[in-house]
Structures are given as C-alpha cells and as structure tokens.
Amino acid sequence: MRLHDLALLRAIVQGMHPSAAAGRYLPELHADARVVRSYLLVLAREARAHLEGLGEGGLAGLLVRALRLDAVVTCRPASAPSLQEFTDRFDADLYGERELLALYEEEYGASAQPGLTTALTGDLNLALRALNMLQLHSAQVPKAHDSVSLWLSERLCQQLRPFGVLQLSDLVTLVNCHGRTWWRAVPGLGRDRAERLVQWLSDHETWLERPLSPRVRGVGTAMAAVAEPGSCRPAVPSGTDLRSAGFNALGAVSDQQALRVWLDTLTLKSPHTLAAYRRDVERLLMWAHERGQGLSTLTVADAIEHARFLVSPPAHWVNALPAMRKDGDWRPMRGPLSRSSARRALAAIGHLYGFLVESGYLTANPFARVRAAAGAGMANAMMDTTRSFGLRHLGAMKATLDAMPGSAHKRRLLAILMLGETTGMRRQEMSAHTWGDLRKHGGDVVGARYVLTVRGKGGHERKLPVKDSVIDALERHLGDRRALVAAGELPDLGLADIPLISILERPPVGAMHASCGALSEAGLHRVLKRFFDSVAEHLEGLGEAETGDLQEDFRRASCHWLRHTFAHEILKASGADLPVTQQLLGHKNISTTGIYLKADLGQRIEVVAALPDHFR
C-alpha cells in the first residue's frame, strides 16, 4: 500500500473526518464525501488482503470495523469498480465531477458507498498496530524517478504529460519553475488540487530527495495571504497583537479577511494604482512572514525597520536581471527602492493600516508616523526631470532607426516613439487606448487635425492634439495589424476597438499583449528597452569617445524619458506657459509641472549669461 493511503487510514482511525483526512493526505482526490467513500472501500479491500496474507486476519477485521466499512465490503458487488476507475473510462473534458458522481450512482447505486462514521468498534491500539504492520511490510514510498502514473490518476497524468512531466522529479521541477501559481499553467488542474499535490510533495521530500522551492513554500505563502482568506497566522509572542477585542465594521475575524475587504475598497482606483498598492502590501507580508510575524503583530519598531529594508534590501530578496514570477530565479525586488518609491510604498501601507484602525479591526497604526528611510544617493526626493532626450540623443535615435531595415516592427517602433515624444503619454496610457479615442476637432489647424482623449491617473481625462505625422505613422502600423488579422493571427475588431499600438509576435507572447491584441505595458517597455540598447550599441560601434555619456543615458532610458522630453519641448515652444503644459501632461498640481522649469539648468545659464554687465 502507498504511504499516503496508510496516513489517510491512520487519521480516520484516530478520529479525523474522512473528507478532511483525504484533503490533507491524498495528492489529488477531491475531498467530496461520496468520492472518499469509494476510495476508502478500495483501500479497505487492499488492507484486508495484505493483513490476511501476513496471517493477521483478526487485525484485518478489526481495522475494517474501525473504519465502519465491514458491512459494505461484504455486500458490494465485486463487479462494481471504484469511482476513480469509473471516471477513467471517459475523456477528461466530457463530464464534470458532479455529472460523473450521478452517472456512477445511477449504474451502481448509492448503497455501494461505505459509511463515514468513524467511531471505533474495537481497540484503537490494535487498529493502529494493524496499520503499523502494513507500513512495515507493504508500504510503498515515492521515489524521484517513479513514473507519475504509479502515484497519480491517469486523468491527471494526461494533463501533466504535455509539460514533460513523466516522473515525480519532473513534477517537482514544474512546480518549482512556475512557483506558487504553477497550476495556472496546467489547464483544468485547479488551485485546490494543486495545493494538495504540493502538500503531498512536501510530505514526501525525504524520499523524493527533491526539495520544493522557497517560492512555493514560505515566502510564496505570505504572498498568497493577500488574496486568500483562511491562511494560518504565524505564531507570535503574546502581547504584540494589535487586533481589537471588540466588534469591527469589516466583520473580519482574520487578517486575510480584513485584507480582502480593504482590496475591495480600492476597486474604484485606477488599475495601475491598485496594482501598486497590492504589490507594496504583498512585499510587506513577505517581509513579515520571513520574520515570523503577521499583519496584526507589527510594531512601530518593525515599521521603522521595514522602511530601512525598502531602501536597503538583503541580497536574497534581489534579482538584478528581469524575471517573471513563474521563473525559478524570481525574487521580489530588482534592487533598493528609490526614496520616492519607498515613500509611496509606505503611504500604501499606511492607507491599509489607517483603514483597519478606522474600521475597528486594529487598535493602532504602527506606520502612522513612519516615512521613507534615506538610502545611499537618495537625498533628493524631487522627480528627476533631467532624464530626457536632447538634440544629440534624438540624432542618435534617428541614425539608428535609419540603419534598421524596413519591417512591421520598425514601423511599430516609430509609431511608439512619435506618439510618446509628441504627446507625453505614459506607458500605460499608450497601451490602453484605441482608435476610438481619436476624434477630428472642429478647428482648421494645419498639422494637427486630430485630438486624442486620454484617461490618465485617477481616471482624469485630458485632450491631446495629435500631429498629422503621428497619425500617418499609426496608420502604417494599423496596416501591419490588418495583415495579421487577414492571416488569422489576431481578432478582427471594429476600428473603434483596435488598439493604437498592437502586438506583432507570431504566435502572440502571453505577457506581451491583452486579449484585443494591444501591446501591454510590459511589452511596450521591452520594445523600447531593446531599441535604446541598440542605440547604445550603435554609438559604441562608432568608437567616438565623446559619445560615452550618451551610451550611458540610453542604457538607463525608459518610456518615461519620452514624456520628460515632451514636457521640456512644450515649455520651450509655449514660452514656459505652465497651465498649458500642465493640461497636456495631466498633472493634478501645477507645482509638479513647475519642476520642469527648475530642472532646465541650460535655460537658466543662458538667461544669466545674457544679463548686461552694468558695472564692468
């Protein structure tokens, strides 16, 4: 008998409810009472056969009676298969679980299922002795090179086979590579069954000799606590829990429930803000979990320590190279947060704790007076608007573009660069808008006949004139998309629903696009980073010493440099008209727009140099 089957029987004999025991010890069986009944019947037959083969028929009868399966074992027709055997007759997607149960009972009758009463009719110690004897003489333990078919159902093996999972070691590798949400990569697997499989792998690590990644256990568990109610709170010293003993307006009885309500209150915020808040709180929960603490147990001292951690994380938290969560080498951080990012993270955490205090769930907010700790080189919290492209940068970019062969990818890149540099749109705004957001305006302005309605931060709308040259570039990119639609690569949409910037990959890459075929924020970032790197390489190939500073700029450049460039050019073109620039950039406060004036040191030098020398 298999080791986990013996663990299941031992738990039931000792009083655990069969459904709960199945959910804890079996690798994949759904813990529905009727399914467990059928499975226990098969195990009872195997246990009786093994014990009788050892000359322990008395212990066999006692064990079956302890499970209250004896009446069914003797009366059930030998021709009736187990529910698992019955399920394997059908294709994996033909019937749902409830339909299969109904078909089974229709053919073999519900009376063929054993009862679930677990009160012992014999001596508990003797029943446990029977199980120990089975474990000593017949227990099978999993090994890394065992075929998965020895331990998992054929139905599940079919689902895992396309991912190269033939042995148990392959299953551990699959889980470790994809992390906590590995089940999303396997269609039809589901989170509940995936969690039981991970628990089963963890229980048998000693025999498998294949450890699970810390991302699957430990740190990954803390991340799950953001969205999953019911997770166990870590044990903490008494006297440090900030939970209120009285009623709270959330109706929450755990940190996880309180977190879920808080997240629900953020749904009115923009998706970008919601994602940022969630990320900041996830990071806090992972950090607290590593210290053996939870949301309700952090003190002011912990809050101060977390602020220091944000600007100086330990090495095992950092992955300098880009990685997705599903990658085996993923880490929560790419490096120390800038001072402004750390302040935003602490503001999000303070918002959470303030909400929990106001609702009566917590008695105090330990983050109420904690601000970002100063990190190395982070003394200036002002937005760095000097990260923009000057004439030399723009010349290098045009030279690199001219050297590129004509292609759909080049036409898309040109549309992105022109749209960003002449409208100042943020990356998420370029990804989110469609041709339906473009309208001809009533005026007769040469060179800018269209206006784009942009939904920016906080849901605020602004109107951006779009130059005719940019419309021409977007239309050329639109023609490339239509060619993909004709080839069946992309969905055929009405013009109003077609994204301004579309994917071109064949086949589409999952993280690079939305369902409508729009190039995602991540995809747009990668397209621009690849181009900026190619500009740096082009400059390096010229071998000119004076281009070293340009090369370094392009290696640091991002989409936001185009927005800063637009702001500086608008200020120059408008004669430093702050209200106009504010409206075009979508700034809530004009003081933010004024930072661009402060940042333009070149203009200040020119103005001072032009002053007359009255006392010369």
XYZ file of C-alpha atoms in Angstrom:
616
model
C 0.000 0.000 0.000
C 1.115 3.550 -0.656
C 2.404 5.606 2.230
C -0.176 8.375 1.878
C -3.006 5.786 1.886
C -1.791 4.480 5.225
C -1.601 8.051 6.556
C -5.210 8.551 5.444
C -6.400 5.404 7.224
C -4.449 6.229 10.376
C -6.001 9.706 10.545
C -9.532 8.302 10.154
C -8.973 5.620 12.783
C -7.788 8.319 15.191
C -10.960 10.358 14.663
C -10.359 12.771 11.774
C -13.313 13.211 9.432
C -12.671 11.218 6.215
C -13.177 14.218 3.920
C -10.718 16.306 5.953
C -8.228 13.441 6.027
C -8.487 12.987 2.252
C -7.912 16.690 1.686
C -4.800 16.557 3.863
C -3.098 13.327 2.829
C -4.170 12.384 -0.696
C -2.269 14.003 -3.569
C -5.217 14.821 -5.805
C -8.502 13.151 -4.781
C -11.319 15.663 -4.390
C -12.450 15.665 -0.760
C -16.123 15.141 -1.608
C -17.727 12.688 0.813
C -19.021 10.387 -1.916
C -15.637 10.223 -3.637
C -13.927 9.453 -0.337
C -16.397 6.651 0.360
C -15.491 4.881 -2.864
C -11.769 5.343 -2.297
C -11.907 4.042 1.283
C -13.665 0.920 0.099
C -10.802 0.099 -2.266
C -8.246 0.743 0.497
C -10.162 -1.475 2.927
C -10.036 -4.362 0.476
C -6.304 -3.897 -0.072
C -5.601 -3.622 3.662
C -7.612 -6.769 4.425
C -5.827 -8.704 1.668
C -2.384 -7.656 2.897
C -3.109 -8.416 6.552
C -4.638 -11.797 5.766
C -1.549 -12.584 3.677
C 0.529 -11.859 6.783
C -1.640 -14.234 8.812
C -3.339 -11.399 10.691
C -6.960 -11.930 9.688
C -8.148 -10.777 13.116
C -6.379 -7.461 12.807
C -7.759 -7.111 9.278
C -11.327 -7.450 10.501
C -10.701 -5.027 13.370
C -9.255 -2.385 11.032
C -12.197 -2.630 8.639
C -14.665 -2.404 11.523
C -12.778 0.597 12.915
C -13.431 2.341 9.622
C -17.067 1.143 9.634
C -16.533 -0.388 6.190
C -17.132 -4.053 7.050
C -20.799 -4.155 6.077
C -20.128 -2.687 2.673
C -17.056 -4.767 1.934
C -19.036 -7.957 2.248
C -22.137 -6.838 0.337
C -20.837 -4.719 -2.521
C -20.808 -6.484 -5.915
C -17.327 -7.489 -6.960
C -18.028 -6.169 -10.458
C -18.537 -2.583 -9.212
C -15.399 -0.517 -9.985
C -14.031 2.240 -7.813
C -15.153 5.737 -8.658
C -11.666 6.547 -9.961
C -11.751 3.530 -12.285
C -15.215 4.571 -13.437
C -14.016 8.152 -14.091
C -11.067 6.976 -16.180
C -13.471 5.459 -18.722
C -14.357 8.913 -20.035
C -12.407 11.686 -21.733
C -11.071 14.271 -19.305
C -13.353 17.079 -20.524
C -16.505 15.076 -21.241
C -18.192 15.292 -17.810
C -17.872 17.405 -14.719
C -17.330 15.843 -11.285
C -20.988 16.071 -10.230
C -22.139 14.518 -13.509
C -19.702 11.630 -13.032
C -20.967 11.024 -9.493
C -24.559 10.965 -10.730
C -23.697 8.503 -13.512
C -21.849 6.277 -11.042
C -24.728 6.149 -8.563
C -27.202 5.552 -11.393
C -25.261 2.490 -12.546
C -24.063 1.002 -9.243
C -26.309 2.626 -6.640
C -25.519 4.876 -3.716
C -25.670 1.929 -1.334
C -22.341 0.750 -2.738
C -20.630 3.523 -0.824
C -19.272 2.933 2.689
C -20.468 4.933 5.657
C -18.442 7.748 7.128
C -18.989 7.175 10.850
C -15.551 6.829 12.361
C -16.312 5.657 15.901
C -14.228 2.605 16.672
C -15.884 -0.717 17.374
C -12.650 -2.291 18.577
C -9.467 -1.386 20.323
C -7.787 1.731 18.970
C -4.304 0.453 19.749
C -4.944 -2.793 17.865
C -6.212 -0.881 14.817
C -3.094 1.272 14.857
C -0.996 -1.860 15.264
C -2.576 -3.204 12.071
C -1.638 -0.046 10.208
C 1.918 -0.136 11.559
C 2.230 -3.723 10.380
C 1.043 -2.716 6.917
C 3.548 0.115 6.824
C 6.370 -2.182 7.917
C 5.686 -4.954 5.410
C 3.953 -3.414 2.398
C 4.288 0.378 2.358
C 5.410 1.906 -0.939
C 7.268 5.222 -0.755
C 7.650 7.571 -3.732
C 10.998 7.954 -5.427
C 12.163 10.764 -7.693
C 12.361 8.523 -10.758
C 8.990 6.836 -10.235
C 6.529 7.264 -13.060
C 3.762 9.687 -12.093
C 1.262 7.038 -13.180
C 2.242 4.981 -10.113
C 1.010 7.730 -7.796
C -1.470 9.864 -9.697
C -4.580 9.099 -11.708
C -4.357 8.595 -15.450
C -6.591 11.606 -15.903
C -4.103 13.868 -14.133
C -1.128 12.246 -15.858
C -2.690 13.166 -19.211
C -2.983 16.789 -18.090
C 0.659 16.910 -16.982
C 2.181 14.984 -19.896
C 2.275 17.971 -22.344
C 4.543 19.744 -19.844
C 7.113 16.960 -19.876
C 6.002 15.508 -16.537
C 6.709 11.780 -16.784
C 8.408 11.198 -13.427
C 7.841 12.644 -9.972
C 11.098 14.603 -10.305
C 9.594 16.296 -13.372
C 6.570 17.318 -11.319
C 8.789 18.930 -8.658
C 10.679 20.782 -11.401
C 7.425 22.053 -12.940
C 6.179 23.329 -9.574
C 9.498 24.990 -8.713
C 9.800 26.691 -12.107
C 6.317 28.227 -12.037
C 6.095 28.998 -8.312
C 3.031 29.322 -6.116
C 0.586 29.706 -9.032
C 2.057 26.841 -11.044
C -1.387 25.330 -11.504
C -2.388 28.139 -13.871
C -0.020 26.709 -16.466
C -1.901 23.373 -16.476
C -5.407 23.723 -17.960
C -8.092 22.064 -15.860
C -5.885 21.379 -12.835
C -7.357 23.925 -10.419
C -5.933 25.538 -7.304
C -7.378 23.084 -4.739
C -5.895 20.010 -6.361
C -2.612 21.838 -6.976
C -2.341 22.723 -3.289
C -2.898 19.073 -2.318
C -0.209 17.982 -4.774
C 2.253 20.484 -3.305
C 1.394 19.309 0.215
C 1.923 15.710 -0.897
C 5.312 16.546 -2.435
C 6.276 18.337 0.774
C 5.242 15.344 2.905
C 7.445 13.031 0.827
C 10.531 15.210 0.310
C 12.632 12.801 2.364
C 12.040 10.004 -0.137
C 11.868 12.126 -3.278
C 15.148 13.912 -2.441
C 13.848 16.834 -4.496
C 13.135 19.886 -2.270
C 10.429 22.359 -3.126
C 11.480 25.931 -3.861
C 11.072 28.564 -1.102
C 8.828 30.389 -3.599
C 6.337 27.531 -3.330
C 6.550 27.440 0.455
C 7.472 30.189 2.914
C 7.705 33.476 1.011
C 5.126 32.349 -1.542
C 2.672 31.540 1.257
C 2.920 35.058 2.606
C 2.089 36.461 -0.827
C -0.965 34.250 -1.041
C -2.226 35.732 2.207
C -3.082 38.975 0.412
C -5.910 37.371 -1.535
C -6.591 34.083 0.186
C -8.653 34.132 3.376
C -8.242 31.339 5.828
C -4.461 31.098 5.775
C -2.930 30.313 9.141
C -1.481 33.241 11.032
C 2.109 32.665 12.176
C 2.729 32.039 15.835
C 3.939 35.229 17.538
C 4.843 36.200 21.078
C 1.922 37.155 23.284
C 1.322 40.850 23.954
C 2.204 42.079 20.442
C -1.151 41.554 18.703
C -2.900 44.809 17.726
C -6.211 43.094 16.985
C -9.219 44.711 18.627
C -11.104 42.507 21.065
C -14.432 44.130 20.180
C -16.652 44.362 17.132
C -15.210 45.682 13.849
C -17.128 47.186 10.946
C -15.497 44.782 8.493
C -16.958 41.709 10.139
C -13.480 40.220 9.724
C -12.141 37.533 12.021
C -8.704 37.192 10.420
C -6.052 39.341 8.802
C -6.772 37.722 5.453
C -10.449 38.636 5.558
C -9.584 42.208 6.545
C -7.117 42.439 3.646
C -9.704 41.207 1.194
C -12.187 43.903 2.288
C -9.503 46.573 2.005
C -8.652 45.445 -1.524
C -12.333 45.583 -2.433
C -12.422 49.246 -1.387
C -9.623 50.006 -3.876
C -11.544 48.851 -6.944
C -12.627 52.431 -7.670
C -9.000 53.455 -8.078
C -7.181 53.030 -11.380
C -5.853 49.533 -12.185
C -2.323 50.947 -12.064
C -2.806 52.318 -8.546
C -4.500 49.127 -7.382
C -1.600 47.034 -8.707
C 0.939 49.296 -6.967
C -0.899 49.167 -3.609
C -1.240 45.403 -3.837
C 2.451 44.986 -4.678
C 3.536 47.153 -1.737
C 1.384 45.218 0.731
C 2.464 41.854 -0.697
C 6.071 42.873 -0.118
C 5.253 43.816 3.494
C 3.561 40.455 4.110
C 6.515 38.529 2.676
C 8.902 40.543 4.835
C 6.771 39.978 7.963
C 6.407 36.269 7.211
C 10.180 35.893 6.962
C 10.407 37.344 10.486
C 7.675 35.029 11.806
C 5.128 37.832 12.132
C 1.796 38.823 10.668
C -0.152 41.934 9.776
C -1.563 42.395 13.295
C 1.717 41.895 15.122
C 3.978 44.565 13.613
C 5.034 47.379 15.947
C 6.428 50.868 15.363
C 9.942 49.434 15.622
C 9.030 46.927 12.898
C 7.619 49.723 10.741
C 10.886 51.662 11.037
C 12.868 48.535 10.184
C 10.664 47.912 7.124
C 11.313 51.469 5.906
C 15.062 50.773 6.122
C 14.573 47.437 4.377
C 12.884 49.082 1.362
C 15.959 51.188 0.549
C 18.480 48.514 1.529
C 17.065 45.001 0.920
C 19.213 41.923 1.660
C 20.788 40.072 -1.246
C 18.383 37.104 -1.202
C 15.479 39.476 -1.924
C 17.058 40.957 -5.045
C 17.311 39.733 -8.619
C 19.131 42.252 -10.773
C 18.014 40.553 -14.005
C 14.422 40.763 -15.289
C 12.391 37.693 -14.298
C 8.728 36.729 -14.258
C 7.046 35.239 -11.199
C 6.858 31.873 -12.879
C 10.653 31.785 -13.326
C 12.676 29.734 -10.882
C 15.066 32.607 -10.138
C 12.373 35.226 -9.482
C 12.911 37.482 -6.474
C 10.506 40.102 -5.078
C 12.771 43.105 -5.752
C 15.045 44.375 -8.500
C 17.125 46.420 -6.074
C 16.721 49.172 -3.461
C 13.660 51.353 -3.936
C 14.226 54.993 -4.730
C 13.240 57.403 -1.994
C 10.065 58.377 -3.859
C 9.098 54.721 -4.425
C 9.742 53.910 -0.768
C 7.560 56.846 0.290
C 4.778 55.623 -1.989
C 5.074 52.089 -0.586
C 4.853 53.336 2.988
C 1.901 55.542 2.035
C 0.071 52.470 0.678
C 0.830 50.516 3.847
C -0.262 53.478 5.969
C -3.512 53.621 3.998
C -4.136 49.947 4.781
C -3.425 50.289 8.499
C -5.403 53.517 8.754
C -8.388 51.760 7.190
C -8.097 48.821 9.602
C -7.914 51.172 12.606
C -10.882 53.266 11.436
C -12.979 50.137 10.925
C -12.165 48.907 14.453
C -10.186 45.857 13.335
C -6.862 47.109 14.786
C -6.263 49.262 17.827
C -3.286 51.237 16.471
C -1.440 52.119 13.257
C 2.312 51.464 13.683
C 3.064 53.074 10.291
C 1.277 56.372 11.047
C 4.466 58.411 11.583
C 6.967 56.356 9.590
C 8.406 57.898 6.451
C 10.953 56.629 3.958
C 14.417 55.987 5.319
C 17.215 57.701 3.436
C 19.236 55.348 1.254
C 22.570 55.815 -0.419
C 22.319 58.531 -3.046
C 18.629 59.176 -2.306
C 18.760 62.511 -0.588
C 16.723 64.327 -3.257
C 13.123 63.148 -3.440
C 12.240 65.542 -6.294
C 11.215 63.986 -9.599
C 14.300 63.701 -11.814
C 13.066 65.511 -14.913
C 16.581 65.717 -16.334
C 16.090 62.163 -17.586
C 15.104 63.357 -21.047
C 16.443 63.315 -24.592
C 18.309 66.295 -26.001
C 19.204 67.032 -29.610
C 22.235 64.715 -29.514
C 20.092 61.866 -28.147
C 17.386 62.392 -30.766
C 20.003 62.498 -33.538
C 21.475 59.182 -32.360
C 17.998 57.632 -32.244
C 17.214 58.762 -35.813
C 20.547 57.435 -37.087
C 19.844 54.044 -35.514
C 16.327 53.993 -36.999
C 17.651 54.874 -40.465
C 20.089 51.954 -40.273
C 17.304 49.474 -39.497
C 15.729 47.581 -42.433
C 12.092 48.315 -43.171
C 9.716 45.974 -41.319
C 6.466 45.874 -39.362
C 8.480 46.002 -36.131
C 10.295 49.148 -37.276
C 7.007 50.814 -38.229
C 5.533 49.992 -34.824
C 8.631 51.287 -33.047
C 8.432 54.539 -34.997
C 4.739 54.934 -34.052
C 5.579 54.406 -30.360
C 8.459 56.906 -30.407
C 6.496 59.584 -32.233
C 3.398 59.115 -30.057
C 5.399 59.307 -26.831
C 7.629 62.217 -27.862
C 4.791 64.407 -29.244
C 2.022 63.677 -26.697
C 3.850 62.882 -23.432
C 1.610 59.846 -22.867
C 2.568 57.465 -20.088
C 3.366 53.864 -20.943
C 0.103 52.506 -19.539
C -1.830 55.175 -21.458
C -0.288 54.224 -24.787
C -1.135 50.587 -24.121
C -4.733 51.233 -23.055
C -6.095 53.499 -25.808
C -7.720 52.640 -29.129
C -8.576 54.296 -32.426
C -11.998 55.012 -30.953
C -10.374 57.571 -28.645
C -9.246 59.671 -31.644
C -11.577 62.373 -32.984
C -11.262 65.112 -35.558
C -11.610 68.513 -33.941
C -13.747 71.317 -35.320
C -10.954 73.818 -35.907
C -8.843 74.125 -39.030
C -5.368 73.762 -37.590
C -2.738 72.705 -40.079
C -0.622 69.770 -38.917
C -2.826 68.573 -36.009
C -6.335 67.689 -37.136
C -6.971 65.001 -34.521
C -7.467 65.044 -30.746
C -6.914 62.016 -28.512
C -8.983 61.665 -25.335
C -6.631 60.182 -22.728
C -7.732 58.669 -19.425
C -4.841 59.208 -17.057
C -4.080 58.736 -13.381
C -7.103 58.751 -11.101
C -9.436 58.450 -14.082
C -8.857 62.098 -15.098
C -9.330 62.826 -18.789
C -7.296 65.212 -20.903
C -7.383 66.146 -24.590
C -4.156 65.767 -26.538
C -3.718 67.153 -30.059
C -2.049 64.583 -32.296
C 0.150 65.697 -35.174
C -0.706 64.515 -38.688
C 2.745 62.903 -38.998
C 1.956 60.766 -35.921
C -1.418 59.754 -37.405
C 0.408 58.671 -40.572
C 2.811 56.523 -38.518
C -0.091 54.969 -36.582
C -1.943 54.199 -39.833
C 1.098 52.408 -41.260
C 1.240 50.315 -38.075
C -2.517 49.709 -38.393
C -1.940 48.276 -41.863
C 0.500 45.719 -40.417
C -2.087 44.680 -37.830
C -4.730 44.219 -40.504
C -2.366 41.905 -42.361
C -2.152 39.756 -39.211
C -5.957 39.792 -38.918
C -6.245 38.575 -42.515
C -3.803 35.762 -41.694
C -5.927 34.734 -38.689
C -3.263 35.740 -36.156
C -5.296 38.489 -34.432
C -9.012 39.075 -33.758
C -10.988 41.074 -36.310
C -12.293 44.150 -34.458
C -14.093 47.312 -35.417
C -11.864 50.355 -35.846
C -13.041 51.890 -32.571
C -11.809 48.819 -30.631
C -8.443 48.429 -32.349
C -5.553 49.425 -30.052
C -3.258 52.239 -31.152
C -0.216 50.032 -30.504
C -0.646 46.353 -31.315
C 1.333 43.158 -30.990
C 3.158 41.669 -33.963
C 4.535 38.461 -32.453
C 3.675 35.123 -34.089
C 2.354 33.392 -32.072
C 1.452 36.110 -29.523
C 3.528 36.019 -26.318
C 1.290 35.791 -23.221
C 2.722 38.613 -21.111
C 3.185 40.951 -24.086
C -0.430 41.560 -25.081
C -4.035 41.992 -23.989
C -7.000 39.996 -25.315
C -7.706 42.600 -28.015
C -4.147 42.325 -29.294
C -2.906 45.547 -27.672
C 0.764 45.632 -26.770
C 0.827 45.509 -22.967
C 2.734 47.860 -20.682
C 5.381 45.172 -20.164
C 5.585 44.539 -23.901
C 5.917 48.233 -24.708
C 8.645 48.593 -22.084
C 10.610 45.709 -23.606
C 10.268 47.053 -27.159
C 11.656 50.437 -26.125
C 14.414 48.998 -23.924
C 15.609 46.827 -26.810
C 15.687 49.888 -29.073
C 17.533 52.066 -26.548
C 20.093 49.277 -26.064
C 20.564 49.093 -29.824
C 21.158 52.877 -29.924
C 23.836 52.491 -27.242
C 25.445 49.674 -29.265
C 25.297 51.806 -32.423
C 27.090 54.632 -30.620
C 29.648 52.223 -29.193
C 30.347 50.950 -32.711
C 31.226 54.465 -33.835
C 34.189 54.400 -31.448
C 33.890 58.090 -30.579
C 34.983 58.967 -27.047
C 32.549 61.885 -26.715
C 29.541 59.558 -27.035
C 30.240 57.775 -23.736
C 27.729 59.878 -21.803
C 25.062 59.247 -24.463
C 25.637 55.499 -24.298
C 25.150 55.520 -20.530
C 21.946 57.557 -20.900
C 20.443 55.097 -23.394
C 21.260 52.137 -21.173
C 19.226 53.834 -18.404
C 16.481 55.235 -20.632
C 12.846 54.167 -20.438
C 9.483 55.206 -21.870
C 9.194 57.986 -19.280
C 12.176 59.764 -20.860
C 9.914 60.477 -23.842
C 7.374 62.099 -21.503
C 10.046 64.284 -19.887
C 11.307 65.229 -23.354
C 7.792 66.268 -24.378
C 7.420 68.415 -21.252
C 10.661 70.305 -21.882
C 9.835 70.876 -25.555
C 6.304 72.115 -24.763
C 7.666 74.598 -22.227
C 10.104 75.951 -24.779
C 7.504 76.078 -27.584
C 4.903 77.784 -25.353
C 7.220 80.306 -23.778
C 7.134 78.492 -20.408
C 3.312 78.502 -20.263
C 2.770 76.351 -17.172
C -1.059 75.992 -17.378
C -0.891 74.720 -20.970
C 1.913 72.300 -20.095
C 0.031 71.129 -17.010
C -3.075 70.304 -19.071
C -1.100 68.435 -21.717
C 0.809 66.375 -19.128
C -2.274 65.722 -16.995
C -0.670 66.907 -13.754
C -3.070 67.351 -10.859
C -0.967 70.130 -9.314
C 0.757 72.860 -11.295
C 3.639 72.687 -8.802
C 4.560 69.322 -10.310
C 4.745 70.911 -13.758
C 6.922 73.672 -12.324
C 9.629 71.120 -11.532
C 10.464 71.032 -15.255
C 11.246 74.727 -15.173
C 13.566 74.227 -12.196
C 15.268 71.299 -13.930
C 16.198 73.160 -17.127
C 19.616 74.386 -15.961
C 20.685 75.169 -19.539
C 17.968 77.786 -19.904
C 18.946 79.373 -16.607
C 22.578 79.565 -17.684
C 21.603 81.211 -20.978
C 19.385 83.768 -19.212
C 22.083 84.680 -16.672
C 24.751 84.905 -19.393
C 22.553 87.320 -21.345
C 22.311 89.808 -18.442
C 24.134 93.128 -19.100
C 27.300 93.941 -17.162
C 26.321 97.318 -15.751
C 29.391 97.721 -13.563
C 32.033 96.468 -15.902
